[in-house]
Amino acid sequence: MGIPLRRKTNETMRLLITTFAGIIFGFFLGVSFPTISLTKMNFPSSLFPSIDITYIEDKYSGLSTEALLDAFNTFKANKVMSVPSSKDNETKIWIPTNPRGAERLPPDIIESESDLYPRRLWGQPSEDLTIKPKYLVTFTVGISQKYNIDAAVKKFSENFTIMLFHYDGQASAWDEFEWSKRAIHVSVRKQTKWWYAKRFLHPDIVAPYDYIFMWDEDLGVEHFDAEEYIKLVRKHGLEISQPGLEPNSGLTWAMTRKRDDTEVHKVTEERPGWCTDPHLPPCAAFVEIMATVFSRNAWRCAWHMIQVCSSDFIFSGRCHFSPFPCVGYKFFFEMQNDLVHGWGLDFALRRCVEPPHEKIGVVDAQWIVHQGVPSLGNQGHAEGGRAPWEGVRERCRKEWAMFQDRMADAETAYFKAMGMNTSNLIAHKWIES
């Protein structure tokens, strides 16, 4: 018995309507969910050895990714690996504001500064240090001055990290002193304190220290107390300083002579014609380099002046490294790092603080004696019938002249590049007679 035609037509229409309604419902259901990129999903590599998910998503981009994802739900596993996108590579890190060379690192992992605190090889790192010294004192030493250095070190409290630079290679000979076992020793033969300072006292390494003492080995400290010195430096706002020198200890400059009527002095009177300006060295803004004390910020600047680097200026012939920014101009640098004695730095330190005649001074209430022991001079080389110290002294004079020329050239090049008149620049050159 046959099925009536009208009944077949109704069933067909019902099927078509149901199918159409299902398609519409599925479409709106699909677009109502957030789009999910397959390339961000994690799948076990063992189950997808040859499936290029990115290719599938690109080829069928007209379909809902939710629908495509349903086809792979049965392949999920606990052990997963990230499948990066070959198009966007969204996991790549590049942060231009990070320190140079660290642009690929997440900022929270970067530690651009360090310290000189010795650490244990065991236990909890947070328990390594019972005290964190706030100051650093360095001595450039030879073994012949070890008892003088022993007396000097005892003037510095546990708030100081002690660091010895050994120019004679005899670091182990200091083990008889208990403090030496806690000190930091750097040994390179026949080098000066400025050679060591440039290479081992980078500002990012000594950043934990409020003040850095850079002292020679031939200083008498009977009348000196380091903690009291720090108090006076803070009180008078000194960024660069030195203790006053006992008047009978072979003074070169009037500025560094100890005064009896004041805690600190910042200006002096020199011999006629020696000072072109009462606010400039050697009448103000001046200390010597035998017992210099830097604040953290002043040292960050001064470090960049040690071993100035000569260079070729791309469009004006010749230029040298400058502490001033050469914004917008290109340089070809030929690094030299050839000046090791530091002569001339004392006249240039004023560029690191503002105003220099207020921020640089001599502490009279805590004074020292310059013994004038030419021990480093004996590390020179005897030639042409001359004593070793004579060659060292000649090199010092040459470096002073070279440093002054480089600084003058650097300033002139900078101001010319900025379109400024250089005719009023103060020529400030000193060569010891």
Short mmCIF file of N, CA and C in Angstrom, two decimals, residues 73-237:
data_model
loop_
_atom_site.label_atom_id
_atom_site.label_comp_id
_atom_site.label_asym_id
_atom_site.label_seq_id
_atom_site.Cartn_x
_atom_site.Cartn_y
_atom_site.Cartn_z
N ASN A 73 40.09 17.40 19.41
CA ASN A 73 39.92 17.25 20.86
C ASN A 73 40.34 15.89 21.37
N THR A 74 40.21 14.86 20.55
CA THR A 74 40.56 13.51 21.00
C THR A 74 42.05 13.30 21.14
N PHE A 75 42.87 14.27 20.69
CA PHE A 75 44.32 14.10 20.72
C PHE A 75 44.98 14.84 21.88
N LYS A 76 44.20 15.40 22.79
CA LYS A 76 44.78 16.14 23.91
C LYS A 76 45.52 15.21 24.85
N ALA A 77 46.57 15.72 25.48
CA ALA A 77 47.34 14.93 26.43
C ALA A 77 47.88 15.85 27.51
N ASN A 78 48.45 15.25 28.58
CA ASN A 78 48.97 16.06 29.68
C ASN A 78 50.33 16.68 29.37
N LYS A 79 51.19 15.94 28.71
CA LYS A 79 52.54 16.43 28.39
C LYS A 79 52.46 17.24 27.11
N VAL A 80 52.73 18.56 27.19
CA VAL A 80 52.52 19.43 26.04
C VAL A 80 53.79 20.19 25.73
N MET A 81 53.80 20.75 24.54
CA MET A 81 54.85 21.66 24.14
C MET A 81 54.22 22.82 23.41
N SER A 82 54.86 23.97 23.45
CA SER A 82 54.34 25.15 22.78
C SER A 82 54.67 25.08 21.30
N VAL A 83 53.68 25.37 20.49
CA VAL A 83 53.88 25.41 19.04
C VAL A 83 53.82 26.86 18.61
N PRO A 84 54.96 27.54 18.45
CA PRO A 84 54.94 28.96 18.12
C PRO A 84 54.48 29.19 16.69
N SER A 85 53.91 30.36 16.49
CA SER A 85 53.45 30.72 15.15
C SER A 85 54.62 31.17 14.30
N SER A 86 54.69 30.65 13.09
CA SER A 86 55.74 31.07 12.18
C SER A 86 55.44 32.44 11.60
N LYS A 87 54.18 32.92 11.73
CA LYS A 87 53.82 34.23 11.20
C LYS A 87 54.14 35.34 12.20
N ASP A 88 53.62 35.21 13.41
CA ASP A 88 53.71 36.30 14.37
C ASP A 88 54.79 36.10 15.41
N ASN A 89 55.11 34.87 15.72
CA ASN A 89 56.10 34.56 16.76
C ASN A 89 55.86 35.43 17.99
N GLU A 90 54.66 35.28 18.54
CA GLU A 90 54.24 36.18 19.61
C GLU A 90 55.01 35.98 20.91
N THR A 91 55.79 34.92 21.04
CA THR A 91 56.56 34.71 22.27
C THR A 91 57.92 35.38 22.24
N LYS A 92 58.28 36.01 21.15
CA LYS A 92 59.58 36.67 21.04
C LYS A 92 59.61 37.92 21.91
N ILE A 93 60.75 38.15 22.60
CA ILE A 93 60.93 39.33 23.45
C ILE A 93 61.98 40.23 22.82
N TRP A 94 61.66 41.51 22.72
CA TRP A 94 62.64 42.50 22.27
C TRP A 94 62.27 43.83 22.91
N ILE A 95 63.07 44.26 23.90
CA ILE A 95 62.78 45.47 24.65
C ILE A 95 63.96 46.42 24.50
N PRO A 96 63.85 47.43 23.62
CA PRO A 96 64.98 48.34 23.35
C PRO A 96 65.46 49.09 24.58
N THR A 97 64.58 49.29 25.57
CA THR A 97 64.98 50.04 26.77
C THR A 97 65.80 49.21 27.75
N ASN A 98 65.91 47.90 27.51
CA ASN A 98 66.79 47.08 28.34
C ASN A 98 68.24 47.49 28.15
N PRO A 99 69.14 47.12 29.05
CA PRO A 99 70.56 47.39 28.82
C PRO A 99 71.04 46.79 27.51
N ARG A 100 72.01 47.43 26.91
CA ARG A 100 72.53 46.97 25.62
C ARG A 100 72.98 45.52 25.70
N GLY A 101 72.49 44.72 24.77
CA GLY A 101 72.81 43.31 24.74
C GLY A 101 71.80 42.44 25.46
N ALA A 102 70.92 43.06 26.25
CA ALA A 102 69.92 42.29 27.01
C ALA A 102 68.50 42.54 26.50
N GLU A 103 68.39 42.98 25.26
CA GLU A 103 67.07 43.32 24.73
C GLU A 103 66.13 42.12 24.63
N ARG A 104 66.67 40.92 24.57
CA ARG A 104 65.84 39.72 24.43
C ARG A 104 65.35 39.17 25.77
N LEU A 105 65.74 39.81 26.87
CA LEU A 105 65.38 39.28 28.19
C LEU A 105 64.15 40.00 28.75
N PRO A 106 63.31 39.27 29.51
CA PRO A 106 62.22 39.94 30.21
C PRO A 106 62.78 40.86 31.28
N PRO A 107 62.26 42.06 31.42
CA PRO A 107 62.86 43.05 32.33
C PRO A 107 63.02 42.58 33.76
N ASP A 108 62.10 41.75 34.25
CA ASP A 108 62.15 41.35 35.65
C ASP A 108 63.32 40.43 35.98
N ILE A 109 64.01 39.89 34.98
CA ILE A 109 65.15 39.01 35.24
C ILE A 109 66.47 39.77 35.17
N ILE A 110 66.45 41.02 34.77
CA ILE A 110 67.68 41.78 34.54
C ILE A 110 68.20 42.38 35.84
N GLU A 111 69.47 42.14 36.13
CA GLU A 111 70.18 42.79 37.23
C GLU A 111 71.39 43.49 36.63
N SER A 112 71.28 44.78 36.39
CA SER A 112 72.35 45.51 35.72
C SER A 112 73.46 45.93 36.66
N GLU A 113 73.24 45.81 37.97
CA GLU A 113 74.26 46.17 38.95
C GLU A 113 74.65 44.95 39.77
N SER A 114 75.86 45.01 40.33
CA SER A 114 76.32 43.92 41.19
C SER A 114 76.99 44.54 42.42
N ASP A 115 77.89 43.81 43.04
CA ASP A 115 78.57 44.32 44.23
C ASP A 115 79.88 43.57 44.40
N LEU A 116 80.60 43.91 45.44
CA LEU A 116 81.88 43.27 45.76
C LEU A 116 81.78 42.45 47.05
N TYR A 117 80.57 42.11 47.47
CA TYR A 117 80.40 41.35 48.69
C TYR A 117 80.74 39.88 48.45
N PRO A 118 81.73 39.33 49.15
CA PRO A 118 82.00 37.89 49.02
C PRO A 118 80.82 37.07 49.53
N ARG A 119 80.56 35.95 48.86
CA ARG A 119 79.42 35.10 49.22
C ARG A 119 79.90 33.72 49.64
N ARG A 120 79.06 33.02 50.42
CA ARG A 120 79.34 31.63 50.78
C ARG A 120 79.01 30.71 49.62
N LEU A 121 79.54 29.50 49.69
CA LEU A 121 79.23 28.49 48.68
C LEU A 121 78.13 27.55 49.14
N TRP A 122 77.54 27.80 50.31
CA TRP A 122 76.53 26.90 50.87
C TRP A 122 75.47 27.75 51.58
N GLY A 123 74.40 27.09 52.02
CA GLY A 123 73.36 27.75 52.79
C GLY A 123 72.44 28.61 51.95
N GLN A 124 71.60 29.37 52.64
CA GLN A 124 70.64 30.25 51.98
C GLN A 124 71.33 31.54 51.54
N PRO A 125 71.18 31.95 50.28
CA PRO A 125 71.81 33.20 49.83
C PRO A 125 71.41 34.40 50.68
N SER A 126 70.18 34.42 51.16
CA SER A 126 69.71 35.56 51.95
C SER A 126 70.42 35.66 53.30
N GLU A 127 71.12 34.59 53.69
CA GLU A 127 71.80 34.58 54.98
C GLU A 127 73.32 34.72 54.84
N ASP A 128 73.80 35.00 53.63
CA ASP A 128 75.24 35.08 53.40
C ASP A 128 75.89 36.23 54.15
N LEU A 129 75.24 37.39 54.17
CA LEU A 129 75.87 38.60 54.67
C LEU A 129 75.29 38.99 56.02
N THR A 130 76.16 39.06 57.02
CA THR A 130 75.73 39.54 58.33
C THR A 130 75.73 41.06 58.36
N ILE A 131 76.49 41.68 57.47
CA ILE A 131 76.52 43.13 57.33
C ILE A 131 76.85 43.47 55.89
N LYS A 132 76.24 44.51 55.37
CA LYS A 132 76.54 45.00 54.03
C LYS A 132 77.28 46.32 54.15
N PRO A 133 78.59 46.32 53.90
CA PRO A 133 79.35 47.57 54.01
C PRO A 133 78.77 48.66 53.11
N LYS A 134 78.77 49.88 53.62
CA LYS A 134 78.21 51.01 52.88
C LYS A 134 79.26 51.79 52.11
N TYR A 135 80.54 51.52 52.39
CA TYR A 135 81.62 52.28 51.76
C TYR A 135 82.70 51.32 51.26
N LEU A 136 83.49 51.82 50.32
CA LEU A 136 84.59 51.04 49.74
C LEU A 136 85.88 51.84 49.85
N VAL A 137 86.95 51.19 50.28
CA VAL A 137 88.27 51.82 50.26
C VAL A 137 89.22 50.92 49.50
N THR A 138 89.97 51.51 48.57
CA THR A 138 90.95 50.75 47.79
C THR A 138 92.34 51.34 48.03
N PHE A 139 93.32 50.45 48.11
CA PHE A 139 94.72 50.85 48.20
C PHE A 139 95.48 50.14 47.09
N THR A 140 96.33 50.87 46.39
CA THR A 140 97.23 50.27 45.40
C THR A 140 98.57 50.06 46.10
N VAL A 141 99.00 48.80 46.23
CA VAL A 141 100.04 48.50 47.21
C VAL A 141 101.16 47.62 46.65
N GLY A 142 102.32 47.77 47.30
CA GLY A 142 103.43 46.84 47.18
C GLY A 142 103.76 46.30 48.56
N ILE A 143 104.44 45.19 48.61
CA ILE A 143 104.67 44.52 49.89
C ILE A 143 105.53 45.36 50.84
N SER A 144 106.35 46.26 50.30
CA SER A 144 107.21 47.07 51.17
C SER A 144 106.42 48.03 52.06
N GLN A 145 105.17 48.29 51.72
CA GLN A 145 104.35 49.21 52.50
C GLN A 145 103.27 48.49 53.31
N LYS A 146 103.44 47.19 53.54
CA LYS A 146 102.35 46.43 54.15
C LYS A 146 102.03 46.89 55.58
N TYR A 147 103.03 47.31 56.33
CA TYR A 147 102.75 47.73 57.71
C TYR A 147 102.09 49.11 57.74
N ASN A 148 102.40 49.93 56.78
CA ASN A 148 101.72 51.21 56.67
C ASN A 148 100.25 51.01 56.28
N ILE A 149 100.01 50.07 55.38
CA ILE A 149 98.64 49.76 54.97
C ILE A 149 97.88 49.11 56.12
N ASP A 150 98.55 48.27 56.88
CA ASP A 150 97.91 47.65 58.04
C ASP A 150 97.40 48.73 59.00
N ALA A 151 98.22 49.74 59.24
CA ALA A 151 97.81 50.83 60.12
C ALA A 151 96.65 51.61 59.51
N ALA A 152 96.68 51.79 58.20
CA ALA A 152 95.61 52.54 57.53
C ALA A 152 94.28 51.78 57.57
N VAL A 153 94.33 50.49 57.30
CA VAL A 153 93.09 49.69 57.26
C VAL A 153 92.39 49.73 58.61
N LYS A 154 93.15 49.77 59.69
CA LYS A 154 92.55 49.78 61.02
C LYS A 154 91.79 51.07 61.32
N LYS A 155 91.93 52.07 60.47
CA LYS A 155 91.18 53.31 60.61
C LYS A 155 89.81 53.24 59.94
N PHE A 156 89.53 52.11 59.29
CA PHE A 156 88.27 51.94 58.58
C PHE A 156 87.46 50.85 59.26
N SER A 157 86.21 51.15 59.57
CA SER A 157 85.36 50.24 60.33
C SER A 157 84.83 49.11 59.45
N GLU A 158 83.99 48.25 60.03
CA GLU A 158 83.38 47.15 59.28
C GLU A 158 82.36 47.65 58.26
N ASN A 159 82.07 48.94 58.27
CA ASN A 159 81.20 49.52 57.25
C ASN A 159 81.91 49.68 55.91
N PHE A 160 83.21 49.34 55.87
CA PHE A 160 84.00 49.49 54.66
C PHE A 160 84.40 48.13 54.09
N THR A 161 84.24 47.99 52.79
CA THR A 161 84.88 46.89 52.07
C THR A 161 86.32 47.30 51.77
N ILE A 162 87.27 46.42 52.08
CA ILE A 162 88.69 46.69 51.83
C ILE A 162 89.10 45.98 50.55
N MET A 163 89.75 46.73 49.65
CA MET A 163 90.17 46.17 48.37
C MET A 163 91.62 46.59 48.10
N LEU A 164 92.49 45.62 47.86
CA LEU A 164 93.90 45.89 47.58
C LEU A 164 94.22 45.57 46.14
N PHE A 165 94.87 46.52 45.47
CA PHE A 165 95.40 46.30 44.12
C PHE A 165 96.91 46.10 44.25
N HIS A 166 97.39 44.92 43.89
CA HIS A 166 98.80 44.57 44.09
C HIS A 166 99.58 44.78 42.80
N TYR A 167 100.45 45.79 42.78
CA TYR A 167 101.23 46.05 41.57
C TYR A 167 102.52 45.23 41.53
N ASP A 168 102.82 44.48 42.61
CA ASP A 168 104.04 43.67 42.62
C ASP A 168 103.76 42.17 42.60
N GLY A 169 102.49 41.79 42.50
CA GLY A 169 102.13 40.38 42.38
C GLY A 169 102.22 39.57 43.66
N GLN A 170 102.39 40.21 44.81
CA GLN A 170 102.60 39.47 46.06
C GLN A 170 101.36 39.51 46.96
N ALA A 171 100.25 39.11 46.44
CA ALA A 171 99.00 39.17 47.20
C ALA A 171 99.01 38.23 48.40
N SER A 172 99.57 37.04 48.25
CA SER A 172 99.54 36.05 49.34
C SER A 172 100.41 36.46 50.52
N ALA A 173 101.34 37.38 50.31
CA ALA A 173 102.23 37.80 51.39
C ALA A 173 101.51 38.62 52.46
N TRP A 174 100.25 38.96 52.23
CA TRP A 174 99.49 39.77 53.18
C TRP A 174 98.66 38.91 54.13
N ASP A 175 98.79 37.61 54.04
CA ASP A 175 97.93 36.72 54.84
C ASP A 175 98.21 36.80 56.34
N GLU A 176 99.30 37.40 56.74
CA GLU A 176 99.59 37.51 58.17
C GLU A 176 98.59 38.43 58.88
N PHE A 177 97.90 39.27 58.11
CA PHE A 177 96.91 40.16 58.70
C PHE A 177 95.52 39.52 58.62
N GLU A 178 94.83 39.51 59.73
CA GLU A 178 93.50 38.88 59.76
C GLU A 178 92.53 39.58 58.81
N TRP A 179 92.60 40.91 58.74
CA TRP A 179 91.70 41.64 57.86
C TRP A 179 91.93 41.30 56.39
N SER A 180 93.16 40.90 56.06
CA SER A 180 93.49 40.58 54.67
C SER A 180 92.70 39.38 54.16
N LYS A 181 92.33 38.49 55.08
CA LYS A 181 91.57 37.30 54.69
C LYS A 181 90.14 37.66 54.28
N ARG A 182 89.68 38.83 54.70
CA ARG A 182 88.34 39.29 54.33
C ARG A 182 88.37 40.29 53.19
N ALA A 183 89.57 40.79 52.90
CA ALA A 183 89.69 41.81 51.86
C ALA A 183 89.60 41.19 50.47
N ILE A 184 89.41 42.03 49.48
CA ILE A 184 89.41 41.61 48.08
C ILE A 184 90.76 41.98 47.49
N HIS A 185 91.42 41.03 46.88
CA HIS A 185 92.76 41.23 46.33
C HIS A 185 92.72 41.10 44.81
N VAL A 186 93.30 42.08 44.13
CA VAL A 186 93.46 42.03 42.67
C VAL A 186 94.94 42.22 42.38
N SER A 187 95.53 41.29 41.68
CA SER A 187 96.98 41.32 41.47
C SER A 187 97.33 41.31 39.99
N VAL A 188 97.90 42.42 39.52
CA VAL A 188 98.44 42.53 38.16
C VAL A 188 99.72 43.35 38.28
N ARG A 189 100.80 42.82 37.83
CA ARG A 189 102.10 43.45 38.04
C ARG A 189 102.25 44.77 37.27
N LYS A 190 102.91 45.73 37.95
CA LYS A 190 103.35 46.99 37.35
C LYS A 190 102.21 47.80 36.74
N GLN A 191 101.10 47.90 37.47
CA GLN A 191 99.99 48.73 37.02
C GLN A 191 99.65 49.77 38.08
N THR A 192 98.98 50.83 37.66
CA THR A 192 98.62 51.93 38.56
C THR A 192 97.19 51.78 39.06
N LYS A 193 96.84 52.61 40.04
CA LYS A 193 95.49 52.49 40.60
C LYS A 193 94.42 52.89 39.60
N TRP A 194 94.76 53.77 38.66
CA TRP A 194 93.76 54.16 37.66
C TRP A 194 93.56 53.07 36.63
N TRP A 195 94.61 52.31 36.35
CA TRP A 195 94.45 51.13 35.48
C TRP A 195 93.50 50.14 36.15
N TYR A 196 93.72 49.88 37.43
CA TYR A 196 92.83 48.97 38.16
C TYR A 196 91.40 49.53 38.22
N ALA A 197 91.30 50.81 38.53
CA ALA A 197 89.98 51.41 38.74
C ALA A 197 89.12 51.32 37.49
N LYS A 198 89.71 51.56 36.34
CA LYS A 198 88.93 51.50 35.10
C LYS A 198 88.39 50.11 34.85
N ARG A 199 89.15 49.10 35.25
CA ARG A 199 88.81 47.72 34.89
C ARG A 199 88.06 46.96 35.99
N PHE A 200 88.20 47.39 37.23
CA PHE A 200 87.61 46.62 38.34
C PHE A 200 86.65 47.42 39.22
N LEU A 201 86.50 48.71 38.94
CA LEU A 201 85.58 49.53 39.74
C LEU A 201 84.51 50.17 38.86
N HIS A 202 83.96 49.38 37.96
CA HIS A 202 82.89 49.90 37.11
C HIS A 202 81.77 50.43 38.00
N PRO A 203 81.17 51.56 37.64
CA PRO A 203 80.10 52.14 38.47
C PRO A 203 78.96 51.19 38.80
N ASP A 204 78.64 50.27 37.90
CA ASP A 204 77.57 49.31 38.18
C ASP A 204 77.99 48.23 39.17
N ILE A 205 79.30 48.07 39.37
CA ILE A 205 79.79 47.10 40.35
C ILE A 205 79.90 47.72 41.73
N VAL A 206 80.27 48.98 41.81
CA VAL A 206 80.43 49.64 43.12
C VAL A 206 79.20 50.46 43.49
N ALA A 207 78.10 50.26 42.79
CA ALA A 207 76.87 51.02 43.04
C ALA A 207 76.34 50.90 44.46
N PRO A 208 76.53 49.77 45.17
CA PRO A 208 76.01 49.69 46.55
C PRO A 208 76.70 50.63 47.54
N TYR A 209 77.86 51.18 47.16
CA TYR A 209 78.64 51.97 48.11
C TYR A 209 78.31 53.46 47.98
N ASP A 210 78.07 54.11 49.12
CA ASP A 210 77.78 55.54 49.12
C ASP A 210 79.02 56.36 48.76
N TYR A 211 80.19 55.89 49.23
CA TYR A 211 81.44 56.60 48.97
C TYR A 211 82.53 55.60 48.62
N ILE A 212 83.42 56.03 47.71
CA ILE A 212 84.54 55.20 47.28
C ILE A 212 85.83 55.97 47.58
N PHE A 213 86.67 55.40 48.44
CA PHE A 213 87.98 55.98 48.77
C PHE A 213 89.01 55.33 47.85
N MET A 214 89.76 56.13 47.10
CA MET A 214 90.82 55.61 46.24
C MET A 214 92.14 56.20 46.70
N TRP A 215 92.88 55.41 47.48
CA TRP A 215 94.04 55.93 48.18
C TRP A 215 95.33 55.27 47.72
N ASP A 216 96.41 56.09 47.83
CA ASP A 216 97.75 55.57 47.62
C ASP A 216 98.21 54.82 48.88
N GLU A 217 99.40 54.23 48.78
CA GLU A 217 99.90 53.39 49.87
C GLU A 217 100.76 54.14 50.88
N ASP A 218 101.13 55.39 50.57
CA ASP A 218 102.10 56.11 51.41
C ASP A 218 101.44 57.26 52.18
N LEU A 219 100.36 56.94 52.87
CA LEU A 219 99.63 57.97 53.61
C LEU A 219 99.65 57.64 55.10
N GLY A 220 100.04 58.63 55.91
CA GLY A 220 100.00 58.47 57.35
C GLY A 220 98.62 58.86 57.89
N VAL A 221 98.05 58.00 58.73
CA VAL A 221 96.64 58.18 59.11
C VAL A 221 96.46 58.30 60.63
N GLU A 222 97.47 58.72 61.34
CA GLU A 222 97.38 58.79 62.80
C GLU A 222 96.25 59.70 63.25
N HIS A 223 95.97 60.75 62.50
CA HIS A 223 94.95 61.73 62.89
C HIS A 223 93.67 61.60 62.06
N PHE A 224 93.43 60.42 61.55
CA PHE A 224 92.30 60.23 60.63
C PHE A 224 91.34 59.17 61.17
N ASP A 225 90.04 59.44 61.06
CA ASP A 225 89.00 58.47 61.39
C ASP A 225 87.99 58.46 60.25
N ALA A 226 87.82 57.32 59.61
CA ALA A 226 87.01 57.25 58.39
C ALA A 226 85.54 57.58 58.64
N GLU A 227 84.98 57.09 59.73
CA GLU A 227 83.56 57.34 60.02
C GLU A 227 83.32 58.83 60.27
N GLU A 228 84.21 59.48 61.00
CA GLU A 228 84.08 60.91 61.24
C GLU A 228 84.24 61.69 59.94
N TYR A 229 85.12 61.21 59.09
CA TYR A 229 85.31 61.85 57.79
C TYR A 229 84.01 61.83 56.98
N ILE A 230 83.34 60.68 56.95
CA ILE A 230 82.09 60.55 56.21
C ILE A 230 81.04 61.53 56.75
N LYS A 231 80.98 61.68 58.06
CA LYS A 231 80.01 62.61 58.66
C LYS A 231 80.25 64.04 58.17
N LEU A 232 81.51 64.44 58.09
CA LEU A 232 81.82 65.80 57.64
C LEU A 232 81.54 65.98 56.15
N VAL A 233 81.82 64.97 55.38
CA VAL A 233 81.53 65.03 53.94
C VAL A 233 80.03 65.22 53.71
N ARG A 234 79.23 64.46 54.43
CA ARG A 234 77.77 64.60 54.30
C ARG A 234 77.31 65.98 54.78
N LYS A 235 77.85 66.40 55.90
CA LYS A 235 77.44 67.68 56.50
C LYS A 235 77.68 68.84 55.54
N HIS A 236 78.80 68.82 54.83
CA HIS A 236 79.17 69.94 53.97
C HIS A 236 78.84 69.70 52.49
N GLY A 237 78.15 68.61 52.19
CA GLY A 237 77.68 68.38 50.83
C GLY A 237 78.77 68.15 49.81
#
